[in-house]
Short mmCIF file of C-alpha atoms in Angstrom, two decimals:
data_model
loop_
_atom_site.label_atom_id
_atom_site.label_comp_id
_atom_site.label_asym_id
_atom_site.label_seq_id
_atom_site.Cartn_x
_atom_site.Cartn_y
_atom_site.Cartn_z
CA THR A 1 -11.63 23.30 -5.25
CA ALA A 2 -15.26 23.06 -4.14
CA ASP A 3 -15.78 20.09 -6.47
CA LEU A 4 -12.69 18.30 -5.15
CA ALA A 5 -13.21 18.83 -1.41
CA PRO A 6 -15.92 16.14 -1.02
CA LEU A 7 -13.59 13.62 -2.66
CA LEU A 8 -11.15 14.01 0.22
CA ALA A 9 -13.52 11.78 2.23
CA ASP A 10 -14.02 9.21 -0.54
CA PRO A 11 -13.83 5.64 0.85
CA ASP A 12 -11.52 4.66 -2.02
CA PRO A 13 -8.03 5.65 -0.83
CA LYS A 14 -6.82 6.18 -4.39
CA VAL A 15 -9.60 8.68 -5.08
CA ALA A 16 -9.11 10.53 -1.79
CA ALA A 17 -5.32 10.72 -2.22
CA ALA A 18 -5.66 11.95 -5.81
CA ALA A 19 -8.12 14.61 -4.64
CA ALA A 20 -5.66 15.72 -1.95
CA ARG A 21 -2.88 16.07 -4.51
CA ALA A 22 -5.16 18.03 -6.85
CA VAL A 23 -6.33 20.36 -4.08
CA GLY A 24 -2.72 20.94 -3.02
CA PHE A 25 -1.69 21.64 -6.61
CA LEU A 26 -4.33 24.35 -6.92
CA ALA A 27 -2.91 26.05 -3.80
CA ARG A 28 -6.05 27.99 -2.94
CA PRO A 29 -6.90 29.10 0.62
CA GLU A 30 -10.20 27.21 0.60
CA GLY A 31 -8.33 24.09 -0.47
CA GLU A 32 -5.95 24.42 2.46
CA GLN A 33 -8.92 24.67 4.82
CA ALA A 34 -10.50 21.58 3.23
CA LEU A 35 -7.27 19.59 3.59
CA VAL A 36 -6.84 20.55 7.24
CA ALA A 37 -10.45 19.61 7.96
CA ALA A 38 -10.08 16.26 6.17
CA ILE A 39 -6.97 15.03 8.00
CA PRO A 40 -8.70 13.75 11.17
CA GLY A 41 -11.17 11.68 9.13
CA ALA A 42 -8.73 10.32 6.57
CA PRO A 43 -9.84 6.82 5.57
CA SER A 44 -6.27 5.44 5.62
CA PRO A 45 -2.71 6.35 6.57
CA GLU A 46 -1.89 6.74 2.87
CA VAL A 47 -4.63 9.31 2.41
CA ARG A 48 -3.54 11.16 5.53
CA ALA A 49 0.00 11.27 4.15
CA ALA A 50 -1.25 12.62 0.81
CA GLU A 51 -3.25 15.30 2.61
CA LEU A 52 -0.25 16.33 4.68
CA GLU A 53 2.01 16.38 1.63
CA ALA A 54 -0.51 18.55 -0.19
CA LEU A 55 -0.23 21.10 2.62
CA TRP A 56 3.57 21.23 2.44
CA PRO A 57 4.39 24.66 0.96
CA GLU A 58 7.71 23.75 -0.67
CA ARG A 59 7.17 20.34 -2.25
CA LEU A 60 9.81 20.98 -4.91
CA PRO A 61 12.93 23.13 -4.85
CA ARG A 62 12.57 26.40 -6.74
CA ASP A 63 15.96 25.92 -8.35
CA PRO A 64 16.09 22.73 -10.46
CA ALA A 65 19.83 22.50 -9.84
CA ALA A 66 19.11 22.05 -6.12
CA ALA A 67 17.42 18.74 -6.87
CA LEU A 68 20.68 17.44 -8.38
CA GLN A 69 22.77 18.11 -5.29
#
């Protein structure tokens, strides 16, 4: 997570958004803190959205059948 956190502020929106998704995937407390800190300085609305999505605790349903409903 420490290696990814600086990339949250990358001026390339694709890099920053990918970093946000990776940090969210790791689901570590320090990653959550880094995402929250990065939101106000997000370089674009797309990056801000990726950061917010990465913080969402239930991105996918636990039961695969729920996705088919």
